[in-house]
Amino acid sequence: MSTTSSSNGLLPTSMSGRHDDVEAGGSDRTQDEHHEQLEHDPDDPFDLDNTKNASAQSLRRWRQAALVLNASRRFRYTLDLNKEEHYENRRRMIRAHAQVIRAALLFKLAGEQQIGAVASSSSTTPSASTGNFDIDLEKLVSMTRNQNMSSLQQHGGVKGVAEKLKSNLEQGIQEDEKEVIDRKNAFGSNTYPKKKGKSFYMFLWEAWQDLTLIILIIAAVTSLALGIKTEGLKEGWLDGGSIAFAVLLVIIVTAVSDYRQSLQFQNLNDEKRNIQLEVMRGGRTVKISIYDVVVGDVIPLRIGDQVPADGVLISGHSLAIDESSMTGESKIVNKDQKSPFLMSGCKVADGVGSMLVTGVGINTEWGLLMASISEDTGEETPLQVRLNGLATFIGIVGLTVALVVLVALLVRYFTGTTQDSSGATQFVKGTTSISDIVDDCVKIFTIAVTIVVVAVPEGLPLAVTLTLAYSMRKMMADKALVRRLSACETMGSATTICSDKTGTLTLNQMTVVETYAGGSKMDVADNPSGLHPKLVALISEGVAQNTTGNVFHPKDGGEVEISGSPTEKAILSWAYKLGMKFDTIRSESAIIHAFTFNSEKKRGGVAVLRGDSEVFIHWKGAAEIVLACCTQYMDSNGTLQPIDSQKEFFRLAIDAMAKNSLRCVAIACRTQELNKVPKEQEDLDKWSLPEDELTLLAIVGIKDPCRPGVREAVRICTSAGVKVRMVTGDNLQTAKAIALECGILASDTEAVEPTIIEGKVFRELSEKEREQVAKRITVMGRSSPNDKLLLVQALRKNGDVVAVTGDGTNDAPALHEADIGLSMGISGTEVAKESSDIIILDDNFASVVKVVRWGRSVYANIQKFIQFQLTVNVAALIINVVAAMSSGDVPLKAVQLLWVNLIMDTLGALALATEPPTDHLMHRTPVGRREPLITNIMWRNLLVQSLYQVAVLLVLNFAGLSVLGLKQDSNHAHAVEVKNTMIFNAFVMCQIFNEFNARKPDEMNVFSGVSKNPLFVAIVGVTFVLQILIVTFLGEFAHTVALSWQLWLASIVIGLVSWPLAVVGKLIPVPRTPMSVYFKKPFRKYRASRSA
């Protein structure tokens, strides 16, 4: 095993990605030993470090291994393993019975008065009112759903349907609010009724079904019965009643917390579904929400788009649709005039086109499907799996200890060893009545229950959800929309980020700054004065027809609006300044075939028919690739010249522009004889556009400046042990220039192969060679999406945790394969977004770095909470077990431990889970995916505090009467109550002060940044005030008595000592080898010997 350089060659990381903490000291272990210590354990159901593509079998395995009664609560935010099957069944049913289901849904909505008279009857007959439109809603819906071609022809084809819907196939509907409202009233809106989430009462119902709470409810009932029997109703209800009240409080707090998180996840789903898309309204391209699409809208379709509603194809070129989401069949369906119907929810796999919307909302099969299933917010996260493992282990230990104590106390009791508070033997054979024996046994059972209460951390896995929910909300503010919860925490382990260039490292604000046309460089990039009109006309036609953008001239004579991708906008804007008449060119010539821009071929082309006799093929794409296809160029006089003598000049021009960080695009054309163009549509669709013997018209250099702050963001990543790699489709020289500008490459001397490599070179290597070369790659130019996928696979095989950014449809495989897929919110296609784990809403690389910070913060906050909770667990468990075994009674009662549990599980989690990320997190290397949850540093802190608390509490328990000066108290029972109250108070004070220590497990100053987390301060303050109220005013209820100010001061001092003790503890060195390795070795050896 070899070590990989985790980022910049400065911060070595192991194959597992595990980092060594600064405090841990040096290491001389070999890589093999390290790997052996942290290797995958196939027998451990909780050893599941990557849940992104985990099998359902392994996910079921760890759930079945978890010791938990109420799985629906413990696993409420994990993946519903039956969801896929349910979804498939619903889809099939809707396809078969869409009309009936729609009628039932309309009837239900009418009953709820959510829609008007459109659905006032249970029959599928629509209301006669369809506004001013000449087509019936029901006929429209039926035609599209049944894909009825004869019905479409009866209406006059797509043109006839558009006329009846009062829509224009080129300009769309009018951009008028009243028009949109009329269409919504007549044909419905593009929304569907959401399946209602669980009510608050359901969360209450689930909360009480916790294993620990059920045991406590039984204890409360038996204690209540025993108390009333022995002491009467007036006094006897207190013990059982106090436990019941505490249980009720825990249930309510848990339900409120769960309910709030549920609402937050619902909001997240709403955000995910609210797709923004372009429509044509009034001749201009406008961006609207998918919910605002109405019948009659004209929608342009491009690769990666989601079909937002049911509709009919207006026109298209090589348009292919992936209908698997609706039909269940994974084949791609080509759409043309013979098969023009489009279904909502499907994806555009290839080509371009435009559609007329004919059905929206519940009038589509997609809408019916979405209305009948609830979005599954759940999924597995690695931390959830591991915390369930930890909770299960602790739970088993706790229950075992409780059982041992129960048996030991029963043996002590029945052997006559146990004495009451006055010193008398509790059980005397033949003398003690059955009634007294039952009473005493119930008390012993209650003692065992208190041990279970403190030992079983049922709330531990739920702390992950709390942390993730908080982080997700904050990440939204930092322009990152989390689609998969696990990505939050996995991002903390990322060792490399493979980033796109355009729009992520750069601003995506493109302008043409250099032009070579007519055989020479133009003085002004967009000044046509030195060019022949014939050359300008060909350039204009090539730009106007070979584009997915649009130029809109407002009727009021305002500024021209240019829409499209940033590259398209830059070229359209440049051509417009050259004198391009966009609308005129589009009306005088027609596209008969198109080859949409392809990231593999790096170019796109169209065949344009002028009049009835002339066909021109226009190409546009990567300059050096298009240049290689050219045999001639047009000079400034409009004359065609052989290109051989000028080819080197053009190559040098491209290189010079690329070195200045410019994206180089070439525009070329050729003529095609009409008799060589296929006549039949079917043959035309299969026709490959000629791409040889082209005439070069122009080469443009497009400037896309680096984003401000990118250099600093890259520096932060590098210092954090995360290597930034640039993967771009641009020319290698352009990529190198931008990489130097962004700080990804430190200097020109680094820019040698394979640090900087072309996608084609990497692609042609063998798999083994790719794995070796991948470690050293910093910049990959002229890469295809498949090259990006190969790089991700090679890096992952080397042990890297890989984050990948992507925006195109073809990036989907790489986004899916990567540990964390990051899609772009502005420039990303819907297919890319659906394949990603996190959407970067502002397309900014700096936001990616913020996601890394939050990822590390999630992991760090969970570890803080574990350290805090386990300290309480260990201390309370030891004190109660020792006291119970030695004296037959416990100083910490069930209701008191429930209050401590409330501090631990809810308030403690809330306080520590909401710690904001700090710069300190970015000064260490990534957290390894197999690094133990409880690190050696945590064990040290935990043991130091636990031992101190146990020592103090045991002294108070066994010598408290002397130490506290209570021996002189004539009322011995009162003195014992004061001593026990002091133990309880000191214990809680220790937890309050230790909460500060838990904030910074590996830093001396535990107070740094505490003022930035007002919630933490508030929770600590509220806990302190509640403790005063419990001890002072809830005496009978909480088994406490009021303490003097001296004892309060002593309690606070006992808690305060934990601060200097934490500082001293952090001076103790810890071994590098994780403690878990020592624990697991004997079991592994035993298993190995058994299997041998």
Short mmCIF file of N, CA and C in Angstrom, two decimals, residues 944-1060:
data_model
loop_
_atom_site.label_atom_id
_atom_site.label_comp_id
_atom_site.label_asym_id
_atom_site.label_seq_id
_atom_site.Cartn_x
_atom_site.Cartn_y
_atom_site.Cartn_z
N VAL A 944 -10.76 11.43 31.30
CA VAL A 944 -10.32 12.41 32.31
C VAL A 944 -11.53 12.98 33.04
N GLN A 945 -12.53 13.42 32.27
CA GLN A 945 -13.72 14.03 32.90
C GLN A 945 -14.55 12.98 33.66
N SER A 946 -14.71 11.79 33.06
CA SER A 946 -15.52 10.75 33.71
C SER A 946 -14.90 10.32 35.03
N LEU A 947 -13.59 10.09 35.02
CA LEU A 947 -12.91 9.65 36.25
C LEU A 947 -13.02 10.71 37.34
N TYR A 948 -12.88 11.97 36.94
CA TYR A 948 -13.02 13.06 37.91
C TYR A 948 -14.44 13.06 38.50
N GLN A 949 -15.45 12.99 37.62
CA GLN A 949 -16.84 13.01 38.09
C GLN A 949 -17.15 11.81 38.98
N VAL A 950 -16.69 10.62 38.55
CA VAL A 950 -16.93 9.40 39.34
C VAL A 950 -16.27 9.52 40.71
N ALA A 951 -15.01 10.01 40.73
CA ALA A 951 -14.29 10.15 41.99
C ALA A 951 -15.03 11.09 42.95
N VAL A 952 -15.42 12.24 42.44
CA VAL A 952 -16.12 13.23 43.29
C VAL A 952 -17.45 12.67 43.78
N LEU A 953 -18.22 12.06 42.89
CA LEU A 953 -19.55 11.58 43.26
C LEU A 953 -19.47 10.37 44.21
N LEU A 954 -18.48 9.51 44.03
CA LEU A 954 -18.33 8.38 44.96
C LEU A 954 -17.92 8.86 46.34
N VAL A 955 -17.04 9.87 46.38
CA VAL A 955 -16.65 10.45 47.69
C VAL A 955 -17.89 11.02 48.37
N LEU A 956 -18.70 11.77 47.59
CA LEU A 956 -19.92 12.36 48.16
C LEU A 956 -20.90 11.27 48.58
N ASN A 957 -20.97 10.18 47.83
CA ASN A 957 -21.92 9.10 48.13
C ASN A 957 -21.55 8.36 49.40
N PHE A 958 -20.25 8.03 49.55
CA PHE A 958 -19.85 7.20 50.70
C PHE A 958 -19.35 8.01 51.90
N ALA A 959 -18.86 9.23 51.62
CA ALA A 959 -18.36 10.03 52.75
C ALA A 959 -19.02 11.40 52.76
N GLY A 960 -20.13 11.52 52.08
CA GLY A 960 -20.78 12.82 51.93
C GLY A 960 -21.25 13.42 53.24
N LEU A 961 -21.77 12.57 54.13
CA LEU A 961 -22.28 13.09 55.40
C LEU A 961 -21.16 13.77 56.18
N SER A 962 -19.95 13.17 56.16
CA SER A 962 -18.80 13.75 56.87
C SER A 962 -18.28 14.97 56.13
N VAL A 963 -18.06 14.83 54.81
CA VAL A 963 -17.46 15.91 54.01
C VAL A 963 -18.34 17.15 54.03
N LEU A 964 -19.65 16.95 53.97
CA LEU A 964 -20.57 18.09 53.91
C LEU A 964 -21.00 18.57 55.30
N GLY A 965 -20.46 17.91 56.36
CA GLY A 965 -20.81 18.32 57.74
C GLY A 965 -22.24 18.06 58.10
N LEU A 966 -22.77 16.92 57.63
CA LEU A 966 -24.18 16.61 57.88
C LEU A 966 -24.37 15.59 58.99
N LYS A 967 -23.27 15.12 59.60
CA LYS A 967 -23.38 14.08 60.63
C LYS A 967 -24.06 14.62 61.88
N GLN A 968 -23.91 15.94 62.07
CA GLN A 968 -24.52 16.54 63.26
C GLN A 968 -26.03 16.69 63.13
N ASP A 969 -26.52 16.54 61.90
CA ASP A 969 -27.96 16.69 61.66
C ASP A 969 -28.72 15.60 62.41
N SER A 970 -29.61 16.02 63.30
CA SER A 970 -30.35 15.04 64.12
C SER A 970 -31.30 14.20 63.27
N ASN A 971 -31.76 14.79 62.15
CA ASN A 971 -32.65 14.06 61.26
C ASN A 971 -31.81 13.35 60.19
N HIS A 972 -31.52 12.08 60.44
CA HIS A 972 -30.62 11.32 59.56
C HIS A 972 -31.19 11.21 58.14
N ALA A 973 -32.50 11.00 58.04
CA ALA A 973 -33.14 10.86 56.72
C ALA A 973 -32.98 12.14 55.91
N HIS A 974 -33.12 13.30 56.59
CA HIS A 974 -32.96 14.58 55.90
C HIS A 974 -31.52 14.78 55.43
N ALA A 975 -30.58 14.35 56.29
CA ALA A 975 -29.15 14.47 55.93
C ALA A 975 -28.84 13.65 54.68
N VAL A 976 -29.43 12.46 54.62
CA VAL A 976 -29.20 11.60 53.43
C VAL A 976 -29.81 12.27 52.20
N GLU A 977 -30.99 12.89 52.36
CA GLU A 977 -31.62 13.58 51.23
C GLU A 977 -30.76 14.75 50.74
N VAL A 978 -30.17 15.51 51.69
CA VAL A 978 -29.28 16.63 51.33
C VAL A 978 -28.07 16.10 50.57
N LYS A 979 -27.50 14.99 51.09
CA LYS A 979 -26.32 14.40 50.43
C LYS A 979 -26.67 13.96 49.00
N ASN A 980 -27.80 13.27 48.83
CA ASN A 980 -28.20 12.81 47.49
C ASN A 980 -28.51 13.97 46.55
N THR A 981 -29.13 15.03 47.10
CA THR A 981 -29.40 16.23 46.29
C THR A 981 -28.09 16.87 45.85
N MET A 982 -27.12 16.89 46.78
CA MET A 982 -25.79 17.46 46.46
C MET A 982 -25.12 16.65 45.35
N ILE A 983 -25.26 15.32 45.41
CA ILE A 983 -24.68 14.46 44.36
C ILE A 983 -25.32 14.80 43.02
N PHE A 984 -26.66 14.89 43.02
CA PHE A 984 -27.40 15.22 41.79
C PHE A 984 -27.00 16.58 41.26
N ASN A 985 -26.92 17.58 42.15
CA ASN A 985 -26.61 18.95 41.74
C ASN A 985 -25.19 19.06 41.20
N ALA A 986 -24.24 18.42 41.92
CA ALA A 986 -22.84 18.46 41.47
C ALA A 986 -22.69 17.76 40.11
N PHE A 987 -23.44 16.67 39.94
CA PHE A 987 -23.40 15.91 38.68
C PHE A 987 -23.87 16.78 37.52
N VAL A 988 -25.00 17.48 37.71
CA VAL A 988 -25.54 18.34 36.65
C VAL A 988 -24.59 19.51 36.38
N MET A 989 -24.00 20.09 37.45
CA MET A 989 -23.06 21.20 37.26
C MET A 989 -21.86 20.74 36.43
N CYS A 990 -21.40 19.53 36.70
CA CYS A 990 -20.28 18.97 35.92
C CYS A 990 -20.64 18.91 34.43
N GLN A 991 -21.90 18.52 34.13
CA GLN A 991 -22.31 18.41 32.73
C GLN A 991 -22.41 19.79 32.09
N ILE A 992 -22.92 20.77 32.82
CA ILE A 992 -23.06 22.12 32.27
C ILE A 992 -21.69 22.70 31.92
N PHE A 993 -20.73 22.55 32.83
CA PHE A 993 -19.39 23.08 32.57
C PHE A 993 -18.66 22.24 31.51
N ASN A 994 -18.92 20.94 31.51
CA ASN A 994 -18.26 20.06 30.54
C ASN A 994 -18.77 20.29 29.12
N GLU A 995 -19.96 20.89 29.02
CA GLU A 995 -20.49 21.20 27.70
C GLU A 995 -19.57 22.19 26.97
N PHE A 996 -18.95 23.09 27.73
CA PHE A 996 -17.98 24.01 27.14
C PHE A 996 -16.75 23.26 26.65
N ASN A 997 -16.29 22.28 27.47
CA ASN A 997 -15.12 21.48 27.07
C ASN A 997 -15.40 20.71 25.78
N ALA A 998 -16.64 20.23 25.64
CA ALA A 998 -16.99 19.42 24.46
C ALA A 998 -16.93 20.25 23.18
N ARG A 999 -17.05 21.59 23.30
CA ARG A 999 -17.01 22.44 22.10
C ARG A 999 -15.68 22.34 21.37
N LYS A 1000 -14.60 22.18 22.11
CA LYS A 1000 -13.26 22.18 21.51
C LYS A 1000 -12.45 21.00 22.01
N PRO A 1001 -12.69 19.80 21.45
CA PRO A 1001 -12.00 18.61 21.96
C PRO A 1001 -10.48 18.66 21.85
N ASP A 1002 -9.96 19.40 20.84
CA ASP A 1002 -8.51 19.40 20.64
C ASP A 1002 -7.89 20.80 20.70
N GLU A 1003 -8.62 21.76 21.34
CA GLU A 1003 -8.07 23.10 21.50
C GLU A 1003 -8.07 23.47 22.97
N MET A 1004 -7.08 24.25 23.36
CA MET A 1004 -6.96 24.66 24.76
C MET A 1004 -8.04 25.67 25.14
N ASN A 1005 -8.28 26.63 24.27
CA ASN A 1005 -9.27 27.67 24.58
C ASN A 1005 -10.67 27.21 24.16
N VAL A 1006 -11.43 26.73 25.14
CA VAL A 1006 -12.76 26.18 24.84
C VAL A 1006 -13.81 27.28 24.68
N PHE A 1007 -13.42 28.54 24.93
CA PHE A 1007 -14.39 29.64 24.88
C PHE A 1007 -14.33 30.39 23.56
N SER A 1008 -13.34 30.10 22.71
CA SER A 1008 -13.22 30.86 21.46
C SER A 1008 -14.47 30.64 20.61
N GLY A 1009 -15.05 31.76 20.16
CA GLY A 1009 -16.22 31.71 19.28
C GLY A 1009 -17.53 31.43 19.98
N VAL A 1010 -17.52 31.34 21.33
CA VAL A 1010 -18.78 31.01 22.02
C VAL A 1010 -19.82 32.11 21.85
N SER A 1011 -19.33 33.35 21.69
CA SER A 1011 -20.27 34.46 21.52
C SER A 1011 -20.96 34.43 20.16
N LYS A 1012 -20.39 33.67 19.20
CA LYS A 1012 -20.98 33.57 17.87
C LYS A 1012 -22.11 32.54 17.83
N ASN A 1013 -22.28 31.83 18.93
CA ASN A 1013 -23.36 30.84 18.99
C ASN A 1013 -24.29 31.17 20.15
N PRO A 1014 -25.17 32.15 19.96
CA PRO A 1014 -26.06 32.56 21.06
C PRO A 1014 -26.96 31.43 21.54
N LEU A 1015 -27.30 30.49 20.65
CA LEU A 1015 -28.15 29.36 21.03
C LEU A 1015 -27.47 28.51 22.10
N PHE A 1016 -26.16 28.30 21.94
CA PHE A 1016 -25.40 27.52 22.92
C PHE A 1016 -25.46 28.21 24.29
N VAL A 1017 -25.18 29.49 24.30
CA VAL A 1017 -25.19 30.26 25.56
C VAL A 1017 -26.58 30.22 26.17
N ALA A 1018 -27.61 30.38 25.34
CA ALA A 1018 -28.99 30.37 25.83
C ALA A 1018 -29.35 29.02 26.45
N ILE A 1019 -28.95 27.92 25.77
CA ILE A 1019 -29.28 26.58 26.27
C ILE A 1019 -28.57 26.31 27.60
N VAL A 1020 -27.32 26.70 27.70
CA VAL A 1020 -26.58 26.52 28.97
C VAL A 1020 -27.26 27.33 30.07
N GLY A 1021 -27.66 28.58 29.74
CA GLY A 1021 -28.33 29.43 30.73
C GLY A 1021 -29.67 28.85 31.17
N VAL A 1022 -30.46 28.36 30.20
CA VAL A 1022 -31.77 27.77 30.51
C VAL A 1022 -31.59 26.52 31.37
N THR A 1023 -30.59 25.69 31.04
CA THR A 1023 -30.33 24.47 31.82
C THR A 1023 -30.01 24.82 33.27
N PHE A 1024 -29.19 25.85 33.45
CA PHE A 1024 -28.78 26.26 34.81
C PHE A 1024 -29.99 26.75 35.61
N VAL A 1025 -30.82 27.58 34.96
CA VAL A 1025 -32.01 28.13 35.65
C VAL A 1025 -32.98 26.99 36.01
N LEU A 1026 -33.19 26.07 35.08
CA LEU A 1026 -34.10 24.94 35.34
C LEU A 1026 -33.58 24.06 36.48
N GLN A 1027 -32.26 23.90 36.55
CA GLN A 1027 -31.68 23.11 37.64
C GLN A 1027 -31.97 23.75 38.99
N ILE A 1028 -31.85 25.08 39.04
CA ILE A 1028 -32.15 25.81 40.30
C ILE A 1028 -33.62 25.58 40.68
N LEU A 1029 -34.52 25.68 39.69
CA LEU A 1029 -35.95 25.50 39.96
C LEU A 1029 -36.25 24.08 40.43
N ILE A 1030 -35.63 23.09 39.77
CA ILE A 1030 -35.88 21.69 40.13
C ILE A 1030 -35.44 21.41 41.57
N VAL A 1031 -34.23 21.84 41.89
CA VAL A 1031 -33.68 21.56 43.24
C VAL A 1031 -34.44 22.33 44.31
N THR A 1032 -34.76 23.59 44.03
CA THR A 1032 -35.34 24.46 45.07
C THR A 1032 -36.84 24.26 45.24
N PHE A 1033 -37.57 24.10 44.12
CA PHE A 1033 -39.04 24.13 44.22
C PHE A 1033 -39.73 22.80 43.91
N LEU A 1034 -39.03 21.85 43.30
CA LEU A 1034 -39.68 20.59 42.93
C LEU A 1034 -39.14 19.44 43.78
N GLY A 1035 -38.97 19.71 45.06
CA GLY A 1035 -38.34 18.75 45.97
C GLY A 1035 -38.99 17.39 45.99
N GLU A 1036 -40.28 17.35 46.32
CA GLU A 1036 -40.97 16.05 46.42
C GLU A 1036 -41.02 15.35 45.06
N PHE A 1037 -41.17 16.15 44.06
CA PHE A 1037 -41.31 15.62 42.71
C PHE A 1037 -39.99 15.02 42.21
N ALA A 1038 -38.88 15.73 42.45
CA ALA A 1038 -37.58 15.33 41.89
C ALA A 1038 -36.68 14.65 42.92
N HIS A 1039 -37.24 14.32 44.10
CA HIS A 1039 -36.45 13.69 45.19
C HIS A 1039 -35.28 14.58 45.61
N THR A 1040 -35.52 15.88 45.71
CA THR A 1040 -34.46 16.80 46.14
C THR A 1040 -34.95 17.62 47.33
N VAL A 1041 -34.00 18.26 47.98
CA VAL A 1041 -34.32 19.23 49.04
C VAL A 1041 -33.56 20.51 48.73
N ALA A 1042 -34.05 21.63 49.26
CA ALA A 1042 -33.38 22.91 49.00
C ALA A 1042 -31.99 22.89 49.62
N LEU A 1043 -31.00 23.41 48.87
CA LEU A 1043 -29.61 23.44 49.35
C LEU A 1043 -29.26 24.84 49.80
N SER A 1044 -28.34 24.91 50.76
CA SER A 1044 -27.86 26.21 51.24
C SER A 1044 -26.96 26.83 50.18
N TRP A 1045 -26.70 28.14 50.29
CA TRP A 1045 -25.87 28.80 49.29
C TRP A 1045 -24.45 28.23 49.28
N GLN A 1046 -24.00 27.77 50.50
CA GLN A 1046 -22.65 27.18 50.55
C GLN A 1046 -22.57 25.91 49.70
N LEU A 1047 -23.64 25.07 49.77
CA LEU A 1047 -23.63 23.83 48.99
C LEU A 1047 -23.80 24.13 47.49
N TRP A 1048 -24.54 25.19 47.18
CA TRP A 1048 -24.65 25.60 45.76
C TRP A 1048 -23.29 26.03 45.23
N LEU A 1049 -22.60 26.80 46.07
CA LEU A 1049 -21.26 27.26 45.68
C LEU A 1049 -20.32 26.07 45.50
N ALA A 1050 -20.41 25.11 46.41
CA ALA A 1050 -19.57 23.91 46.32
C ALA A 1050 -19.88 23.13 45.03
N SER A 1051 -21.18 23.02 44.69
CA SER A 1051 -21.57 22.32 43.45
C SER A 1051 -20.97 23.00 42.23
N ILE A 1052 -21.05 24.35 42.23
CA ILE A 1052 -20.51 25.10 41.08
C ILE A 1052 -19.00 24.94 40.98
N VAL A 1053 -18.32 24.97 42.14
CA VAL A 1053 -16.86 24.79 42.15
C VAL A 1053 -16.49 23.41 41.62
N ILE A 1054 -17.25 22.39 42.04
CA ILE A 1054 -16.98 21.02 41.56
C ILE A 1054 -17.10 20.98 40.03
N GLY A 1055 -18.13 21.64 39.49
CA GLY A 1055 -18.29 21.70 38.04
C GLY A 1055 -17.20 22.52 37.38
N LEU A 1056 -16.81 23.62 38.02
CA LEU A 1056 -15.81 24.54 37.48
C LEU A 1056 -14.43 23.89 37.33
N VAL A 1057 -14.14 22.94 38.23
CA VAL A 1057 -12.83 22.26 38.18
C VAL A 1057 -12.63 21.55 36.83
N SER A 1058 -13.74 21.19 36.17
CA SER A 1058 -13.61 20.47 34.89
C SER A 1058 -12.90 21.31 33.82
N TRP A 1059 -12.93 22.65 33.94
CA TRP A 1059 -12.25 23.49 32.96
C TRP A 1059 -10.73 23.37 33.03
N PRO A 1060 -10.11 23.69 34.21
CA PRO A 1060 -8.65 23.52 34.26
C PRO A 1060 -8.23 22.06 34.06
#
